[in-house]
XYZ file of C-alpha atoms in Angstrom:
651
model
C 0.015 -0.015 0.025
C 1.243 3.495 -0.825
C 1.540 5.720 2.108
C -0.202 9.219 1.561
C 1.728 12.317 2.603
C 0.444 14.090 5.700
C -1.461 17.295 5.352
C 1.481 19.249 6.604
C 3.704 17.714 4.029
C 1.227 18.231 1.314
C 1.010 21.767 2.263
C 4.840 22.315 2.107
C 4.866 20.304 -1.249
C 2.259 22.592 -2.660
C 4.048 25.753 -1.456
C 7.329 24.674 -2.878
C 5.542 23.628 -6.120
C 4.157 27.230 -6.315
C 7.629 28.664 -5.856
C 8.946 26.458 -8.622
C 5.964 27.336 -10.754
C 6.355 31.105 -10.064
C 10.083 31.050 -10.655
C 9.403 29.384 -14.036
C 6.956 31.871 -15.030
C 9.137 34.829 -13.857
C 12.230 33.402 -15.471
C 12.121 35.544 -18.562
C 11.839 38.801 -16.393
C 14.556 37.693 -14.047
C 16.929 36.874 -17.055
C 15.914 40.236 -18.623
C 16.524 42.061 -15.365
C 20.055 40.343 -14.914
C 20.893 41.264 -18.398
C 20.007 44.674 -17.948
C 22.167 44.861 -14.749
C 25.200 43.249 -16.535
C 24.736 45.700 -19.383
C 24.650 48.670 -17.121
C 27.906 47.359 -15.352
C 29.559 46.615 -18.576
C 29.074 49.960 -20.278
C 30.283 51.629 -17.009
C 33.663 49.990 -17.246
C 36.526 52.334 -18.291
C 37.820 49.858 -20.871
C 34.487 49.732 -22.512
C 34.071 53.583 -22.491
C 37.597 54.040 -23.981
C 36.619 51.851 -26.852
C 32.965 52.774 -27.338
C 32.236 56.002 -25.578
C 29.417 56.575 -23.025
C 26.061 58.164 -22.756
C 24.569 60.383 -19.961
C 21.171 61.545 -19.427
C 20.903 65.358 -18.527
C 18.787 66.180 -15.508
C 16.144 68.453 -16.925
C 13.934 70.151 -14.379
C 10.149 69.451 -15.084
C 9.453 73.197 -15.882
C 12.003 73.221 -18.648
C 10.977 69.979 -20.387
C 9.800 70.752 -23.912
C 8.952 68.783 -27.076
C 12.049 69.795 -28.818
C 11.258 70.011 -32.471
C 14.062 72.098 -33.569
C 17.735 72.412 -32.047
C 20.248 75.041 -32.831
C 23.785 75.676 -31.361
C 24.318 79.339 -30.724
C 27.684 81.175 -30.925
C 27.490 81.549 -27.103
C 27.661 77.802 -26.844
C 24.177 77.460 -25.657
C 21.476 75.474 -27.391
C 18.158 76.786 -28.515
C 15.365 74.284 -28.195
C 12.345 75.279 -30.125
C 9.088 73.562 -29.537
C 6.421 76.126 -30.639
C 3.234 74.248 -29.890
C 5.244 71.112 -30.022
C 2.903 69.022 -32.174
C 0.206 69.523 -29.471
C -3.095 70.702 -30.652
C -4.263 71.830 -27.104
C -1.091 73.971 -26.857
C -1.652 75.561 -30.301
C -5.426 76.254 -29.626
C -4.384 77.990 -26.262
C -1.508 80.013 -27.920
C 1.072 78.205 -25.667
C 4.421 78.408 -27.627
C 7.808 77.473 -26.018
C 11.492 77.830 -26.378
C 14.044 76.861 -23.871
C 17.747 77.660 -23.866
C 20.043 75.072 -22.528
C 23.688 75.717 -21.381
C 25.517 72.468 -21.601
C 28.523 73.822 -19.667
C 26.543 73.673 -16.395
C 23.180 72.294 -17.322
C 21.215 75.341 -16.673
C 17.946 76.188 -18.462
C 16.050 79.446 -19.318
C 12.509 79.919 -20.918
C 12.445 82.217 -23.898
C 9.106 84.119 -24.746
C 8.000 82.805 -28.038
C 5.884 85.167 -30.131
C 4.566 82.789 -32.784
C 4.036 79.109 -33.332
C 7.552 78.045 -34.707
C 6.557 74.366 -34.660
C 7.891 72.970 -38.064
C 9.614 76.286 -39.008
C 13.074 76.583 -40.776
C 16.339 78.061 -39.464
C 19.747 79.091 -40.496
C 22.874 80.650 -39.015
C 23.530 84.232 -40.018
C 26.939 85.949 -40.471
C 26.739 88.009 -37.030
C 25.777 84.837 -35.103
C 22.025 85.459 -34.891
C 19.700 82.498 -35.823
C 17.033 83.195 -38.514
C 13.776 81.363 -37.856
C 11.108 81.626 -40.483
C 7.790 79.971 -40.964
C 5.770 77.666 -38.659
C 2.135 76.716 -37.946
C -1.064 78.664 -38.770
C -3.396 75.775 -38.521
C -3.238 72.170 -37.552
C -4.375 69.317 -40.043
C -7.733 67.809 -39.814
C -7.797 64.247 -40.939
C -10.111 62.396 -43.435
C -13.386 61.806 -41.870
C -12.918 64.562 -39.214
C -13.612 67.521 -41.449
C -17.155 68.815 -40.693
C -17.227 71.955 -42.699
C -16.333 72.253 -46.366
C -13.136 74.423 -46.848
C -10.345 75.091 -49.158
C -8.135 77.772 -50.974
C -9.877 81.024 -51.866
C -8.041 83.238 -54.611
C -8.740 86.856 -53.796
C -8.559 89.240 -56.771
C -8.019 92.940 -56.684
C -8.509 94.870 -59.762
C -7.874 98.342 -58.369
C -4.373 99.914 -59.360
C -4.970 102.604 -56.865
C -4.831 100.733 -53.488
C -4.061 97.438 -51.821
C -6.840 95.753 -49.808
C -6.581 93.982 -46.515
C -9.318 91.550 -45.500
C -9.368 90.556 -41.804
C -9.744 87.152 -40.408
C -13.525 86.405 -40.314
C -14.213 87.998 -43.871
C -17.369 86.486 -45.397
C -17.376 85.116 -48.872
C -20.794 84.516 -50.574
C -21.142 82.141 -53.452
C -23.570 82.734 -56.459
C -26.040 80.325 -54.630
C -25.868 82.271 -51.401
C -23.639 79.722 -49.410
C -21.248 81.704 -47.140
C -17.579 80.849 -46.390
C -15.439 82.605 -43.605
C -11.725 83.343 -43.943
C -9.480 82.003 -41.184
C -6.684 84.369 -41.514
C -5.934 88.069 -42.550
C -4.963 88.523 -46.142
C -3.683 91.495 -47.986
C -4.061 91.826 -51.745
C -1.582 94.101 -53.424
C -2.715 96.778 -55.938
C -3.416 95.706 -59.534
C -0.626 96.296 -61.955
C -1.288 99.236 -64.403
C 0.642 99.183 -67.609
C 0.450 101.716 -70.699
C 0.416 100.166 -74.068
C 1.830 102.163 -77.087
C 0.864 101.089 -80.683
C 1.370 102.695 -84.110
C -0.580 103.282 -87.193
C 0.587 101.824 -90.651
C 2.196 105.109 -91.345
C 4.236 105.040 -88.180
C 2.171 107.420 -86.137
C 1.663 106.812 -82.446
C -1.932 106.011 -81.655
C -3.469 107.388 -78.356
C -2.373 105.686 -74.981
C -4.188 102.531 -73.971
C -4.077 101.344 -70.214
C -3.947 97.682 -69.323
C -4.790 96.598 -65.865
C -3.647 93.184 -64.490
C -5.434 92.094 -61.230
C -3.336 91.221 -58.188
C -4.049 88.043 -56.322
C -3.607 86.429 -52.966
C -4.788 83.304 -51.216
C -6.633 82.682 -48.120
C -8.077 79.565 -46.399
C -11.970 79.665 -46.054
C -14.339 77.408 -44.384
C -18.193 77.135 -44.762
C -20.248 78.813 -41.947
C -22.420 75.740 -41.804
C -21.997 72.095 -42.221
C -23.797 70.337 -45.031
C -23.529 69.158 -48.568
C -24.690 72.554 -49.867
C -21.268 73.858 -49.216
C -19.400 71.241 -51.249
C -18.304 72.464 -54.731
C -15.725 71.359 -57.334
C -16.809 74.053 -59.877
C -15.034 77.318 -60.307
C -17.144 80.313 -59.432
C -16.726 83.920 -58.341
C -17.591 84.773 -54.689
C -18.637 88.398 -53.395
C -17.316 89.770 -50.414
C -19.764 90.655 -47.859
C -19.514 94.243 -46.568
C -17.655 95.794 -49.432
C -19.442 98.530 -51.203
C -19.156 100.754 -54.152
C -15.956 100.403 -56.332
C -14.415 98.153 -53.721
C -17.286 95.626 -54.140
C -16.575 95.647 -58.067
C -12.782 95.426 -57.726
C -12.357 92.897 -55.141
C -13.810 89.345 -55.056
C -12.947 85.685 -54.475
C -12.377 82.754 -56.927
C -12.568 79.209 -55.762
C -12.975 75.800 -57.399
C -12.602 72.974 -54.799
C -14.248 73.369 -51.388
C -14.608 69.957 -49.875
C -14.596 68.001 -46.658
C -11.303 66.125 -47.618
C -8.331 66.089 -45.377
C -6.919 69.484 -44.544
C -3.315 69.676 -44.240
C -1.295 71.877 -41.799
C -0.934 75.442 -43.014
C 2.291 77.621 -42.683
C 2.970 81.218 -41.537
C 4.851 84.070 -43.186
C 6.495 85.334 -39.937
C 10.317 85.445 -39.701
C 12.457 86.443 -36.708
C 16.190 86.643 -35.817
C 17.139 85.083 -32.541
C 19.756 87.290 -30.867
C 22.113 85.018 -28.835
C 23.418 87.954 -26.607
C 19.988 89.497 -25.756
C 18.364 85.924 -25.763
C 15.205 87.008 -27.372
C 13.581 86.910 -30.689
C 13.487 89.937 -32.817
C 10.868 90.293 -35.622
C 12.063 90.981 -39.161
C 10.146 91.348 -42.425
C 7.743 88.317 -43.333
C 8.181 86.193 -46.168
C 6.040 86.514 -49.133
C 4.797 82.893 -48.908
C 3.715 81.116 -45.785
C 5.863 77.957 -45.153
C 5.601 75.049 -43.010
C 8.365 72.507 -43.209
C 10.623 74.824 -45.158
C 14.501 74.416 -45.624
C 16.594 77.545 -44.976
C 20.156 77.230 -46.474
C 22.937 79.772 -46.097
C 24.509 81.020 -49.331
C 28.179 82.242 -49.949
C 27.236 85.828 -49.411
C 25.482 85.417 -46.107
C 22.004 85.607 -47.463
C 19.595 82.751 -46.811
C 17.415 80.838 -49.321
C 14.118 79.682 -48.227
C 12.715 76.634 -50.062
C 9.504 74.617 -50.102
C 7.013 74.273 -47.213
C 3.236 74.037 -47.026
C 1.804 77.388 -47.697
C -1.293 79.179 -46.194
C -3.848 76.945 -47.780
C -1.901 73.719 -47.136
C -0.350 73.159 -50.350
C 3.274 72.582 -51.119
C 4.734 75.911 -52.263
C 4.931 75.375 -56.017
C 8.618 76.449 -56.541
C 8.259 80.050 -55.254
C 11.510 80.315 -53.210
C 12.687 83.537 -51.673
C 16.085 84.978 -50.361
C 16.605 86.719 -47.050
C 19.208 89.693 -46.837
C 20.473 90.039 -43.168
C 21.656 93.529 -44.198
C 18.180 94.810 -44.923
C 16.270 92.181 -42.937
C 13.929 91.843 -45.927
C 13.022 89.093 -48.405
C 13.268 89.050 -52.209
C 12.298 86.559 -54.961
C 14.658 83.743 -55.412
C 15.012 81.285 -58.363
C 12.049 79.053 -58.925
C 12.309 75.359 -58.331
C 9.914 72.739 -56.910
C 10.877 70.548 -53.938
C 9.128 68.419 -51.399
C 9.128 69.631 -47.820
C 12.349 70.011 -45.768
C 14.721 69.113 -48.738
C 18.277 68.646 -47.933
C 20.190 71.381 -49.933
C 24.016 71.898 -49.397
C 26.162 74.704 -50.630
C 29.007 73.284 -52.658
C 32.291 74.700 -54.033
C 31.497 77.216 -56.698
C 28.024 78.156 -55.267
C 25.761 75.520 -56.607
C 23.402 73.679 -54.240
C 23.377 69.916 -54.046
C 19.795 68.311 -53.539
C 20.709 64.921 -52.098
C 16.941 63.864 -52.272
C 16.699 63.632 -48.524
C 13.375 65.224 -47.399
C 10.783 65.088 -44.802
C 7.685 64.130 -46.712
C 4.883 66.264 -48.161
C 4.571 66.347 -51.720
C 3.787 63.656 -54.515
C 5.975 60.699 -54.705
C 6.900 61.324 -58.362
C 7.837 65.020 -58.180
C 10.891 66.766 -56.966
C 12.517 63.710 -55.297
C 15.417 63.022 -57.652
C 18.798 64.325 -56.405
C 20.809 66.868 -58.431
C 22.928 69.882 -58.651
C 21.114 73.289 -58.880
C 22.744 76.246 -60.420
C 21.028 79.263 -58.811
C 22.358 81.705 -61.376
C 20.973 79.894 -64.378
C 18.388 78.268 -62.461
C 19.213 74.884 -64.090
C 19.116 71.363 -62.306
C 21.327 68.458 -63.297
C 20.259 65.054 -62.052
C 22.637 62.829 -60.363
C 22.159 59.062 -60.917
C 23.389 55.871 -59.293
C 21.375 55.979 -56.004
C 20.249 52.732 -54.675
C 16.572 52.663 -53.213
C 15.745 56.004 -54.700
C 12.191 55.558 -53.727
C 13.428 55.428 -50.047
C 14.777 58.961 -49.509
C 12.204 60.337 -47.312
C 13.420 60.775 -43.627
C 16.973 59.883 -44.740
C 19.979 61.682 -43.383
C 22.537 63.643 -45.463
C 25.865 65.164 -44.582
C 28.663 66.914 -46.428
C 31.492 64.660 -45.474
C 34.578 66.144 -43.773
C 36.642 67.865 -44.746
C 34.467 70.065 -46.890
C 37.237 70.669 -49.509
C 36.806 67.137 -50.795
C 33.229 67.814 -51.892
C 31.870 64.356 -51.022
C 28.353 64.047 -49.835
C 26.613 61.061 -48.235
C 22.946 59.907 -47.948
C 22.167 57.462 -44.954
C 19.072 55.332 -44.643
C 15.661 56.573 -45.216
C 12.170 55.167 -46.014
C 9.343 55.069 -48.471
C 7.022 58.066 -48.982
C 4.474 58.891 -46.405
C 3.543 56.100 -43.790
C 5.301 53.401 -45.786
C 6.694 50.554 -43.736
C 9.787 50.545 -45.946
C 13.190 51.510 -44.613
C 16.669 50.992 -46.157
C 20.175 50.342 -44.746
C 21.650 51.931 -47.854
C 24.424 54.654 -47.662
C 25.524 56.440 -50.875
C 28.211 58.810 -51.541
C 28.630 61.358 -54.456
C 31.912 62.976 -55.325
C 31.458 66.268 -56.718
C 35.160 66.749 -57.676
C 34.772 64.139 -60.437
C 33.982 65.209 -64.069
C 30.741 63.144 -64.071
C 29.611 62.676 -60.596
C 27.215 59.900 -59.597
C 26.177 58.082 -56.376
C 28.102 55.077 -55.390
C 27.039 52.690 -52.507
C 28.912 52.974 -49.344
C 28.830 50.423 -46.364
C 25.362 49.479 -45.190
C 23.940 50.545 -41.862
C 23.210 47.587 -39.370
C 19.526 47.603 -40.419
C 17.108 49.698 -42.353
C 16.756 53.096 -40.575
C 14.585 56.131 -40.874
C 15.319 59.360 -38.963
C 18.929 58.637 -38.406
C 20.935 61.665 -36.757
C 24.400 62.088 -38.467
C 26.919 64.398 -36.689
C 30.247 65.634 -37.975
C 33.138 65.152 -35.456
C 36.346 67.052 -35.005
C 38.446 63.964 -36.059
C 36.683 63.809 -39.469
C 34.343 60.861 -38.535
C 30.647 61.047 -38.658
C 28.751 59.846 -35.594
C 25.439 58.387 -36.474
C 22.699 57.420 -33.897
C 19.043 56.735 -33.342
C 16.246 56.377 -35.886
C 13.741 53.737 -36.363
C 13.169 50.958 -38.787
C 9.468 51.924 -39.318
C 7.474 55.038 -39.663
C 7.639 57.020 -36.396
C 8.872 53.951 -34.404
C 5.794 51.751 -35.094
C 6.053 48.354 -33.590
C 8.657 49.434 -31.124
C 11.129 49.792 -33.977
C 13.438 52.410 -32.386
C 17.092 51.684 -33.193
C 19.185 51.828 -30.004
C 22.477 51.766 -31.825
C 25.189 54.236 -32.759
C 28.281 54.077 -34.826
C 31.040 55.980 -36.339
C 31.478 56.316 -40.182
C 35.146 57.103 -41.223
C 35.409 58.610 -44.654
C 39.114 57.418 -44.763
C 38.373 53.762 -44.462
C 34.713 54.053 -45.837
C 33.693 51.806 -42.844
C 31.594 51.885 -39.740
C 32.883 51.033 -36.243
C 30.500 50.351 -33.297
C 29.744 52.988 -30.636
C 28.045 52.914 -27.227
C 24.449 52.248 -27.525
C 22.109 55.056 -26.521
C 19.423 54.406 -23.809
C 16.808 56.759 -25.285
C 15.019 55.962 -28.547
C 14.795 58.674 -31.275
C 12.608 58.914 -34.297
C 10.365 61.521 -35.702
C 11.029 65.153 -34.330
C 14.452 64.277 -32.923
C 17.696 66.011 -33.213
C 21.455 65.593 -32.438
C 24.330 68.127 -32.650
C 27.998 68.630 -31.840
C 28.655 70.706 -28.696
C 31.851 72.965 -28.343
C 33.369 70.450 -25.748
C 33.379 67.768 -28.382
C 30.305 65.823 -27.036
C 27.175 65.037 -28.993
C 23.808 65.995 -27.537
C 20.384 64.339 -28.589
C 17.012 65.619 -28.198
C 13.268 64.765 -28.872
C 11.353 61.823 -30.468
C 7.585 61.600 -31.329
C 6.558 58.170 -31.631
C 3.157 57.182 -32.794
C 2.849 54.462 -30.221
C 4.609 53.772 -26.955
C 4.381 49.885 -27.084
C 5.435 47.222 -29.548
C 1.771 46.255 -30.175
C 0.874 49.790 -31.232
C -1.918 49.993 -28.880
C -0.838 52.611 -26.524
C -0.634 56.244 -28.036
C 2.988 57.652 -27.974
C 4.262 60.463 -25.834
C 6.922 62.999 -26.834
C 10.389 62.163 -25.557
C 11.775 65.089 -23.379
C 14.833 63.664 -22.025
C 18.176 64.966 -23.215
C 21.064 62.382 -23.674
C 24.654 63.297 -24.294
C 27.344 61.056 -25.796
C 31.012 61.343 -24.878
C 33.267 59.870 -27.620
C 36.055 57.392 -26.837
C 38.817 59.891 -27.252
C 37.558 61.622 -24.106
C 37.759 58.653 -22.149
C 41.289 57.378 -22.909
C 43.430 56.664 -19.867
C 45.811 59.429 -19.421
C 44.758 61.381 -22.381
C 44.847 65.255 -21.898
C 43.226 67.488 -24.427
C 45.231 70.026 -26.362
C 44.266 73.531 -25.167
C 44.049 76.617 -27.228
C 44.817 79.781 -25.247
C 44.133 83.530 -25.956
C 43.509 84.619 -29.596
C 41.396 86.859 -31.663
C 37.717 86.048 -32.162
C 37.855 87.003 -35.860
C 39.849 85.932 -38.844
C 42.208 88.667 -40.307
C 42.207 89.902 -43.911
C 44.667 87.229 -44.889
C 42.448 84.495 -43.630
C 44.613 83.652 -40.613
C 44.261 83.674 -36.880
C 46.884 82.719 -34.126
C 46.286 81.358 -30.633
C 48.651 80.866 -27.986
C 49.305 77.319 -26.747
C 51.527 75.206 -24.736
C 50.655 72.158 -26.950
C 51.838 73.393 -30.345
C 54.084 70.197 -30.807
C 51.353 67.663 -30.467
C 48.490 69.534 -32.413
C 48.190 67.583 -35.775
C 45.076 68.966 -37.313
C 42.683 71.969 -37.262
C 39.064 72.104 -38.291
C 36.346 74.897 -38.513
C 33.092 73.482 -37.624
C 29.939 75.426 -38.507
C 27.319 75.010 -35.691
C 24.126 72.994 -36.377
C 20.560 74.111 -36.874
C 18.725 70.816 -37.221
C 15.100 69.527 -37.457
C 13.271 66.539 -39.041
C 16.720 64.868 -39.807
C 17.531 68.007 -41.789
C 20.868 69.828 -40.974
C 22.249 71.599 -44.057
C 24.304 74.035 -41.811
C 26.887 71.664 -40.319
C 30.191 71.567 -42.238
C 33.889 70.822 -41.276
C 36.506 72.694 -43.035
C 40.202 71.734 -43.102
C 42.745 74.513 -42.104
C 46.275 75.064 -42.917
C 48.520 74.761 -39.726
C 51.590 76.683 -38.907
C 53.254 75.836 -35.305
C 55.574 78.123 -33.324
C 57.049 77.211 -29.971
C 54.092 78.495 -28.020
C 51.588 79.463 -30.782
C 49.499 77.867 -33.427
C 48.287 79.701 -36.666
C 45.494 78.346 -38.757
C 44.783 79.417 -42.429
C 41.094 79.700 -43.378
C 40.118 79.279 -46.989
C 38.910 82.504 -48.606
C 36.500 80.725 -50.790
C 33.019 81.705 -49.277
C 31.302 78.705 -51.011
C 33.567 76.524 -48.901
C 33.240 78.593 -45.788
C 30.105 80.821 -45.684
C 30.466 83.917 -43.542
C 29.527 83.300 -39.863
C 30.654 81.990 -36.586
C 32.555 78.727 -36.363
C 33.877 76.393 -33.817
C 37.759 75.857 -34.215
C 38.814 72.642 -32.990
C 42.411 71.234 -32.946
C 43.209 67.617 -32.262
C 46.481 65.720 -31.533
C 48.199 62.785 -33.155
C 45.840 60.470 -31.148
C 42.773 62.140 -32.386
C 42.013 63.816 -29.073
C 40.125 67.150 -29.713
C 40.473 70.432 -28.018
C 37.494 72.278 -26.589
C 36.349 74.734 -29.315
C 37.277 78.418 -29.711
C 34.665 80.562 -31.359
C 35.878 82.183 -34.523
C 34.049 84.520 -36.897
C 34.633 84.340 -40.633
C 33.732 87.074 -43.127
């Protein structure tokens, strides 16, 4: 007979079994916890950091945490983090626009009054160290199925050559059938153009003067007063403006064709400002002619700034109407016409042409304006460049002018399909503009397909790449927690320490004057791998310290006293006790980055003359290589250890 265990024994066995079962159930979590602890231990070891570098999260007080949509390094060494409404409809509706100034030297923060919604604006460094910020958000998008009132673009005509007409927000336009639409923004229509025509008889006698008047035109977004199908139209019609009388009623009217309840895209603003890094405030300047949301601003060789693309005041991609800002007059003028999708990556190249790498941030048709090429601004001609692998996956790709700038080689890294495509590519590709017939050639592949990759030029001529995601806005938990260095000399990648914070859409990275790299932002659609929990904006700041700054016994070369401006011969001299160990010198333009677009950063090789206790650098005089402005001057020793930067003004 089999003896049964006692009640006490059965209880103990059951309890022990429960422990075994619970241990089995919790084994994956326990293993994961142990792995995380070991990983944290491993990456904290000096040997690991000397080889791969390290990451540190910045302690940001809660009142200074913002949705960093834009990041720009100022000539004071501080970083301007621009949120505007920060992709937050509630903040937009309440008029809550934010900017925070971060000083990485002591991790202090300051709130900056923000006069307009700079969410999805463009920016560029000006010659005097100010930052130009132009465009932003006038209206948030309304998705398909959520539009309740018919709306669209209204063309407002003015046939009077005697005066311009301003129609305030809320102006009513009435259709021939009596349906009324209300304007959502102010609009000013210039005077009509009056021209005098001269003609002659067959005998050569001049006929009496004839006057020709060409109506002026402006656009404004309108929305039906009431919901209902009566406001829908796809037929062209003329609309009277309620409240105008007499000659004004005859001369000023609206024209519209499509007023629908289809998706209504974001709409841009015309506002432009300079941020003064000394006064630490925004200063208004003349507005742009066109409203722009998602524009690229690129500095030209004479210090002026070209504004390209963006969504306009009715939510359409600006159809090639580009304009140029002159910092001397603080006004805009017409630029060469050419169409690009939004946030195109345009780089100033030797000789003054702009290279469009094909990188962009999205809006616009898939088959228009996406092919890379060289744009001659003076002739307004565009020469396409072939050879690019995965040319249908340039959206959300990263582009850089490889160091040093004199070699005129540009690189495209990663990217994805148009819109919410699940496609992503590991492709990198390089074009050498010094060749007689340049075309793209594949470089080494990234570890995986990556969109939203950040790429930062380093003082030792490498490119530090980090973050991104495999899918659109990190869907499926696809953030890439990897980093690596690309070395143009070996055409290869080497591994770097892994970041701890995921970065995808609306993220940025830039080089700091102390040689570290700071990363900001990220705006995932979802916060879980199953795409069931809506995403939250990433407000943490994480800073990468490169391996060279961890090397045992390594001391950084130090630049001492010296002028802040390059002299007329292109030279500048600094005192230093490290002259004998300094091997290279680079001028590095500070970043202004958003949406994986950073066309400001460049690294310029400098001539180097060493004395017993001085070092003199020679700056190229070619302003297509070195656009006027403030630069960080880094020197590195023979082991690749960089100095802290000195700020130097060129031009």
